[in-house]
Amino acid sequence: MDSNHGYSYPHNNPYPYPHHPPPPPSYGYPPSDPYYPPQPYPYGPYPPYGAYRYPPPPSAYTAPTPHSTTHSGSVDYSQQNPSAPYPTSHSGPLDYSHLQPLSPHPATNSGPVGFDRIHSGPLTHSSPYAEYPPASHVSNSILQNNGSFHYYPYVQTQSSQYPSPDSISQAPSRDNSFSDHHRQDSSSSLGIGPPSSNPDKVYAAVTGTSSAYPPLDDLVSNMHLNDKNNHPAAPASPSAPPVPDSPQSYQGSSLGFGPPREFYGFPNDSFSSNWEENYPNRVDSSGHYPGSPYAHSSSFNGSKHGQEMEIVPVSGAKGSLRVLLLHGNLDICVYDAKNLPNMDMFHKTLGDMFNRYSGIISSKIEGQAVTKITSDPYVSISVADAVIGRTFVISNCENPVWMQNFYVPVAHHAAEVHFVVKDNDVVGSQLIGVVAIPVEQIYSGDRIEGVYPILNNNGKQCKPGAALRISIQYIPMERLSVYRHGVGAGPDYHGVPGTYFPLRKGGTVTLYQDAHVPDGRLPNVQLDDGMPYMHGKCWQDIFDAIRQARRLVYITGWSVWHKVTLVRDGGQHSGVTLGDLLRSKSQEGVRVLLLVWDDPTSRSVLGYKTDGIMATHDEETRRFFKHSSVQVLLCPRIAGKKHSWVKQREVGTIYTHHQKTVIVDADAGNNRRKIIAFVGGLDLCDGRYDTPDHPIFRTLQTVHKDDYHNPTFTGSVANCPREPWHDLHSRIDGPAAYDVLTNFEERWMKAAKPKGLKKLKTSYDDALLRIDRIPDIIGVFETPSVSEDDPEAWHVQIFRSIDSNSVKDFPKDPKDATKKNLVCGKNVLIDMSIHTAYVKAIRAAQHFIYIENQYFIGSSYNWSSYKDLGANNLIPMEIALKIADKIRAHERFAAYIVVPMWPEGVPTGAATQRILFWQHKTMQMMYETIYKALVEVGLEEAFSPQDYLNFFCLGNRESLDGFNSSGMPSPSSSHTPQALCRKSRRFMIYVHSKGMIVDDEYVILGSANINQRSMEGTRDTEIAMGAYQPQHTWARKQSNPLGQIHGYRMSLWAEHTGVIEDCYTKPESLECVRRIRAMGEMNWKQFASEEISEMTGHLLKYPIEVDRKGKVRPIPGSETFPDVGGNIIGSFLAIQENLTI
């Protein structure tokens, strides 16, 4: 059926895919312009404080001719650019619309030329960026991919052509040679104990609990397969001899396609769970690469690492390479390759043997018969061993033409950029060879382009004439004007570019903190023109929206519990359960659909019931609605059929569907209906209802009598504190709500697709309403639009982390993925726009960043150790570099990050301790980066790293009052966590938020945590919204915006600190930073004290000590969490990384 139900995607999208704006600006660089002109207090109240297309190929290469480009995303229409020889393909977020004007001259180099070091790459250019000093010290950095692949449509093509095979002499090998390729198993089990697949809580291993699947260690212990990149570490390519100025055509076969070639599969997924072991000591103390020993590569679908590592050892044959910081974007084009070796002789031999008996030559391409078996090449691009881009696979071709562009954000220290050419196999992949470009050669910003010999693992050309044609340009942050002025103030701002959903203008947004805010609980906040900030009541509004729906109620959730009561304030509807409400609406004829994650550990088969390790109530909720017209679809998190068995087991048991949305129709006036949507971090289940007071004991017999939740304790929980819950949510009214609906429809159609015998049916009812066929429901462009000049207008954009295994109607062919701004992965297409949105917002920040998130782990490529972990999202590194840049510019900037005291679950458990360990490594990396910037400008004595970056958590403590615990048995032992918490009357407030506020002008809210699970796109499925008010931005007001986002942050700070102070209006100021930190320190002392006292503020300084040099340590004498135990900075306990990052 029509996936869009009769309306154009998505809902008459004003920027349909593919989008064809005019070409981006040209690439010449003009002279650069600078990016930036150069006390203790007592407990109680605080004291006053003074597309890509495949053209018919030419018969032979001649001088390149102009080309056309296709692309999607917001672009600058003002400039034209030169062209490249073919239409190019690209995908991903495109920031090219805001490139600074460049000089008119094209790339200086047209081909590889020799230089002192045996290395591929054009000549070094003199750098116009005198402000870039060489890195004085760079820590050992085995970098990995952040995974945000972006493709860019423009390539400045030179007249360089391939030399003949004979004209490219065999390149000399480096000093070190490396052993041959080994296929090696690197699979790991799914962790210790039961597989914890909940991104919201990771339990420690529980002995005696059986897994839903057989132990993988037993099943794969003798397997020696490779699903991806089995290749030895290869040295970087040496330079080819200079290419003559006169054009040369290919010798041998032409570059043309010849007979039609078959394109199959997808480019390998940089985010799929594969890795290749790194070797140690890549960088010496001076920041240079020494000679490096070979380390075997190993890769297997389902192995421990979340991102693939490219290991290409280098040798200091003629001198070592400098490691430099790449912070900006890489604009890369992989054109084509020539004379690749046939890596499939083994397969051909088997086929010939089989042919003697069956008369069929078998192909490794899904069993199809072909006349020739040869290599299936693709190119993997890596920076310091981390994959940042990958071409699609071309089957059976020794002269492949990709013409594929990548526009990739980078924030890495690196010495080289590697282009690793591989042969894709059914059982893995084999190394064909490597081309290596020194970072020094691209650091000037000039476009480097040429034809390079492809070297094998011995440092020699893999086959006479084998060459790869590429171009690469580094665009530093100083040249990217899109990040200079925060959120755009005018109509030309198109939001985060290159995403699946466009920026939608003219809506309204309501921001929520916690499930409920009682009237008068929080102080008034004044906005522009004296308008008061209105505190929303999230669950009350959701209840009312469902109750008033007339056509549809669609709900997605990690957990949905039919027994939860949304309204508990004693009003008319207080006590009505969600199940009764939904069943009642379905009886009225409203289409009620629930799309809930299917926990693989919960089952209900032939009367045998298990609740599941995660206690999501999925089977219980399904049974409740079984005989009603409410349709519940339990949706397992599954990998694609082409993934290995190990990968499928891993995805099914570890990862989840984590989106939390409620979509309903609402009154639009004039007897018409419109779509509104709720998006955020709150599931409609037990344990989530809370208020800004966050009681721990006082509501146990009232509001939370039938809703007790505290997974910290094992065993009896009688008379124990509940776990308070802090969360963020939003309501979207306007065009963007229709994008949330599209997400639901795409997911529902994928999950409801007939399977097994149901496929025999000629048709099936997918239960979705076709809203274009319902006359009274208005379309996306008919929605009442709020004028951009209205102070209450909002512009909203929807982002996701999701892949083609979880949604219907993603393109089946990778060359079509670019039309929808999707990233290509191996056997999967990925929407990872949430990560893109975070990076864009952080880079654009000018004053401060405020984050509340359940997890904060990332940028492991820049850690002091465990660099190959795979937690490669850029968010922590981007924040640290933002602060460092501001320090160098002598400007104020502050980042406030609120996380839970410990991840939900038992704090002494292995998984929880591992998460805390990774969190500590992330904090340490950020503080060290800030300290180095202070030293660089000589401010290390005047300021400390905590004058710019601080981490907090939340906690509460209640004094003894009228709470009656009589009749409730106490825990038998006085030394259990239960007894200690009951005695001390304290407990953490669990921070489940997933939001960020930038400069009081931009907000991101959703279901995504800041870790690899949520940002990668191939793990947990997520959704988020990014929004701003065009009348309330720094660019428009030239002062601190005082719109709804400002009111939201002030309201959150009032909840956390118990007061509002004048300094809160300038969060970036040193006064505010030190004041908030002092409050947090005093609150922590009150929380940790032996004396029991009522807490009026809940914000606690995270219990670590950060010295002036940025070293992060436990507080002396307070190395473990009060009452419940567990090391505050975590510990390295053996458990699968995919579970904890």
CSV table of N, CA, C and O in Angstrom, one decimal, residues 749-804:
chain,number,residue,atom,x,y,z
A,749,MET,N,4.1,0.3,10.0
A,749,MET,CA,4.0,-0.5,8.8
A,749,MET,C,5.2,-1.5,8.8
A,749,MET,O,5.0,-2.6,8.2
A,750,LYS,N,6.3,-1.2,9.3
A,750,LYS,CA,7.4,-2.1,9.3
A,750,LYS,C,7.1,-3.2,10.3
A,750,LYS,O,7.3,-4.4,10.0
A,751,ALA,N,6.6,-2.9,11.5
A,751,ALA,CA,6.3,-3.9,12.6
A,751,ALA,C,5.1,-4.7,12.2
A,751,ALA,O,5.1,-5.9,12.6
A,752,ALA,N,4.1,-4.2,11.5
A,752,ALA,CA,2.9,-4.9,11.2
A,752,ALA,C,3.0,-5.7,9.9
A,752,ALA,O,2.0,-6.3,9.5
A,753,LYS,N,4.1,-5.6,9.2
A,753,LYS,CA,4.3,-6.3,7.9
A,753,LYS,C,4.0,-7.8,8.1
A,753,LYS,O,4.6,-8.4,9.0
A,754,PRO,N,3.2,-8.4,7.3
A,754,PRO,CA,2.9,-9.8,7.4
A,754,PRO,C,4.1,-10.7,7.4
A,754,PRO,O,5.1,-10.4,6.6
A,755,LYS,N,4.1,-11.6,8.3
A,755,LYS,CA,5.3,-12.6,8.3
A,755,LYS,C,4.7,-14.0,8.3
A,755,LYS,O,3.6,-14.2,8.7
A,756,GLY,N,5.5,-14.9,7.8
A,756,GLY,CA,5.1,-16.3,7.8
A,756,GLY,C,4.0,-16.5,6.9
A,756,GLY,O,3.9,-16.1,5.8
A,757,LEU,N,3.0,-17.3,7.4
A,757,LEU,CA,1.8,-17.7,6.6
A,757,LEU,C,0.9,-16.5,6.3
A,757,LEU,O,0.2,-16.5,5.3
A,758,LYS,N,1.1,-15.4,7.1
A,758,LYS,CA,0.2,-14.2,6.8
A,758,LYS,C,0.6,-13.6,5.5
A,758,LYS,O,-0.2,-12.8,4.9
A,759,LYS,N,1.8,-13.9,4.9
A,759,LYS,CA,2.2,-13.3,3.7
A,759,LYS,C,1.3,-13.8,2.5
A,759,LYS,O,1.3,-13.2,1.5
A,760,LEU,N,0.7,-15.0,2.7
A,760,LEU,CA,-0.2,-15.6,1.7
A,760,LEU,C,-1.4,-14.8,1.5
A,760,LEU,O,-2.1,-14.9,0.4
A,761,LYS,N,-1.8,-13.9,2.4
A,761,LYS,CA,-3.0,-13.1,2.2
A,761,LYS,C,-2.8,-12.1,1.1
A,761,LYS,O,-1.7,-11.5,0.9
A,762,THR,N,-3.9,-11.9,0.3
A,762,THR,CA,-3.8,-11.0,-0.8
A,762,THR,C,-3.7,-9.5,-0.3
A,762,THR,O,-3.2,-8.7,-1.0
A,763,SER,N,-4.2,-9.3,0.9
A,763,SER,CA,-4.2,-7.9,1.5
A,763,SER,C,-4.2,-8.1,3.0
A,763,SER,O,-4.6,-9.1,3.5
A,764,TYR,N,-3.9,-7.0,3.6
A,764,TYR,CA,-4.0,-7.0,5.1
A,764,TYR,C,-4.3,-5.6,5.5
A,764,TYR,O,-3.9,-4.6,4.9
A,765,ASP,N,-4.9,-5.5,6.7
A,765,ASP,CA,-5.2,-4.2,7.3
A,765,ASP,C,-4.2,-3.8,8.2
A,765,ASP,O,-4.0,-4.4,9.3
A,766,ASP,N,-3.4,-2.7,7.9
A,766,ASP,CA,-2.4,-2.3,8.8
A,766,ASP,C,-2.9,-1.4,9.9
A,766,ASP,O,-2.1,-0.9,10.7
A,767,ALA,N,-4.2,-1.2,10.0
A,767,ALA,CA,-4.8,-0.4,11.0
A,767,ALA,C,-4.6,1.1,11.0
A,767,ALA,O,-5.3,1.8,11.7
A,768,LEU,N,-3.6,1.5,10.3
A,768,LEU,CA,-3.4,3.0,10.2
A,768,LEU,C,-4.5,3.7,9.5
A,768,LEU,O,-5.0,3.2,8.4
A,769,LEU,N,-4.9,4.8,10.0
A,769,LEU,CA,-5.8,5.7,9.3
A,769,LEU,C,-5.1,6.5,8.2
A,769,LEU,O,-4.0,6.9,8.4
A,770,ARG,N,-5.8,6.6,7.1
A,770,ARG,CA,-5.2,7.4,6.0
A,770,ARG,C,-5.8,8.8,6.2
A,770,ARG,O,-6.9,9.1,5.7
A,771,ILE,N,-5.1,9.6,6.8
A,771,ILE,CA,-5.7,10.9,7.2
A,771,ILE,C,-6.0,11.8,6.1
A,771,ILE,O,-6.9,12.7,6.2
A,772,ASP,N,-5.4,11.5,4.9
A,772,ASP,CA,-5.7,12.3,3.7
A,772,ASP,C,-7.1,12.0,3.2
A,772,ASP,O,-7.7,12.7,2.4
A,773,ARG,N,-7.6,10.9,3.6
A,773,ARG,CA,-9.0,10.4,3.2
A,773,ARG,C,-10.0,10.8,4.2
A,773,ARG,O,-11.2,10.5,4.1
A,774,ILE,N,-9.6,11.5,5.3
A,774,ILE,CA,-10.6,11.9,6.3
A,774,ILE,C,-10.8,13.4,6.2
A,774,ILE,O,-9.9,14.2,6.5
A,775,PRO,N,-11.9,13.8,5.6
A,775,PRO,CA,-12.0,15.3,5.2
A,775,PRO,C,-11.9,16.2,6.4
A,775,PRO,O,-11.4,17.4,6.2
A,776,ASP,N,-12.2,15.9,7.6
A,776,ASP,CA,-12.2,16.8,8.7
A,776,ASP,C,-10.8,17.0,9.3
A,776,ASP,O,-10.6,17.8,10.2
A,777,ILE,N,-9.9,16.1,8.9
A,777,ILE,CA,-8.5,16.3,9.5
A,777,ILE,C,-7.7,17.1,8.4
A,777,ILE,O,-7.5,16.7,7.3
A,778,ILE,N,-7.2,18.2,8.9
A,778,ILE,CA,-6.5,19.1,8.0
A,778,ILE,C,-5.1,18.5,7.7
A,778,ILE,O,-4.5,17.8,8.6
A,779,GLY,N,-4.5,18.9,6.6
A,779,GLY,CA,-3.1,18.4,6.2
A,779,GLY,C,-2.1,19.3,6.9
A,779,GLY,O,-2.4,20.3,7.5
A,780,VAL,N,-0.8,19.0,6.6
A,780,VAL,CA,0.3,19.6,7.2
A,780,VAL,C,0.3,21.1,6.9
A,780,VAL,O,0.7,22.0,7.7
A,781,PHE,N,0.0,21.5,5.6
A,781,PHE,CA,0.0,22.8,5.2
A,781,PHE,C,-1.2,23.6,5.5
A,781,PHE,O,-1.3,24.8,5.2
A,782,GLU,N,-2.2,22.9,5.9
A,782,GLU,CA,-3.5,23.6,6.3
A,782,GLU,C,-3.5,23.9,7.8
A,782,GLU,O,-4.5,24.6,8.2
A,783,THR,N,-2.6,23.5,8.5
A,783,THR,CA,-2.6,23.7,10.0
A,783,THR,C,-2.5,25.2,10.2
A,783,THR,O,-1.8,25.9,9.6
A,784,PRO,N,-3.3,25.6,11.2
A,784,PRO,CA,-3.2,27.1,11.6
A,784,PRO,C,-1.8,27.5,11.9
A,784,PRO,O,-1.1,26.9,12.7
A,785,SER,N,-1.3,28.4,11.1
A,785,SER,CA,0.1,28.9,11.2
A,785,SER,C,0.2,30.1,12.0
A,785,SER,O,-0.6,31.1,11.9
A,786,VAL,N,1.2,30.1,12.9
A,786,VAL,CA,1.5,31.3,13.7
A,786,VAL,C,2.5,32.1,13.0
A,786,VAL,O,3.5,31.6,12.5
A,787,SER,N,2.2,33.4,12.8
A,787,SER,CA,3.1,34.3,12.1
A,787,SER,C,4.4,34.3,12.7
A,787,SER,O,4.6,34.3,13.9
A,788,GLU,N,5.5,34.4,11.9
A,788,GLU,CA,6.8,34.5,12.4
A,788,GLU,C,7.1,35.7,13.2
A,788,GLU,O,7.9,35.8,14.1
A,789,ASP,N,6.2,36.8,13.0
A,789,ASP,CA,6.4,38.0,13.8
A,789,ASP,C,5.7,37.9,15.1
A,789,ASP,O,5.8,38.8,16.0
A,790,ASP,N,4.9,36.8,15.3
A,790,ASP,CA,4.2,36.6,16.6
A,790,ASP,C,5.3,36.2,17.7
A,790,ASP,O,6.0,35.3,17.5
A,791,PRO,N,5.3,36.9,18.8
A,791,PRO,CA,6.3,36.5,19.8
A,791,PRO,C,6.2,35.1,20.3
A,791,PRO,O,7.1,34.6,20.9
A,792,GLU,N,5.0,34.5,20.1
A,792,GLU,CA,4.8,33.1,20.6
A,792,GLU,C,5.0,32.1,19.6
A,792,GLU,O,4.8,30.9,19.8
A,793,ALA,N,5.5,32.5,18.4
A,793,ALA,CA,5.7,31.5,17.3
A,793,ALA,C,6.9,30.7,17.6
A,793,ALA,O,7.9,31.1,18.2
A,794,TRP,N,6.9,29.4,17.1
A,794,TRP,CA,7.9,28.5,17.3
A,794,TRP,C,8.3,27.9,15.9
A,794,TRP,O,7.4,27.7,15.0
A,795,HIS,N,9.6,27.5,15.7
A,795,HIS,CA,10.0,26.7,14.6
A,795,HIS,C,10.6,25.4,15.1
A,795,HIS,O,11.4,25.5,16.1
A,796,VAL,N,10.1,24.3,14.6
A,796,VAL,CA,10.4,23.0,15.2
A,796,VAL,C,10.9,22.1,14.1
A,796,VAL,O,10.5,22.1,13.0
A,797,GLN,N,11.9,21.2,14.5
A,797,GLN,CA,12.4,20.2,13.6
A,797,GLN,C,12.5,18.9,14.4
A,797,GLN,O,12.9,18.8,15.5
A,798,ILE,N,12.1,17.8,13.7
A,798,ILE,CA,12.1,16.4,14.3
A,798,ILE,C,13.4,15.7,13.9
A,798,ILE,O,13.7,15.7,12.7
A,799,PHE,N,14.0,15.0,14.8
A,799,PHE,CA,15.2,14.3,14.6
A,799,PHE,C,15.0,12.8,15.1
A,799,PHE,O,14.2,12.6,16.0
A,800,ARG,N,15.8,11.9,14.5
A,800,ARG,CA,15.7,10.5,14.9
A,800,ARG,C,17.1,9.8,15.0
A,800,ARG,O,18.0,10.3,14.4
A,801,SER,N,17.1,8.7,15.8
A,801,SER,CA,18.1,7.7,15.6
A,801,SER,C,17.4,6.4,15.3
A,801,SER,O,16.7,5.9,16.2
A,802,ILE,N,17.5,6.0,14.1
A,802,ILE,CA,16.8,4.8,13.7
A,802,ILE,C,17.4,4.2,12.4
A,802,ILE,O,18.1,5.0,11.7
A,803,ASP,N,17.1,3.0,12.1
A,803,ASP,CA,17.7,2.4,10.8
A,803,ASP,C,16.5,1.7,10.1
A,803,ASP,O,15.4,1.6,10.5
A,804,SER,N,16.9,1.2,8.9
A,804,SER,CA,15.9,0.7,8.0
A,804,SER,C,15.3,-0.6,8.5
A,804,SER,O,14.4,-1.1,7.9
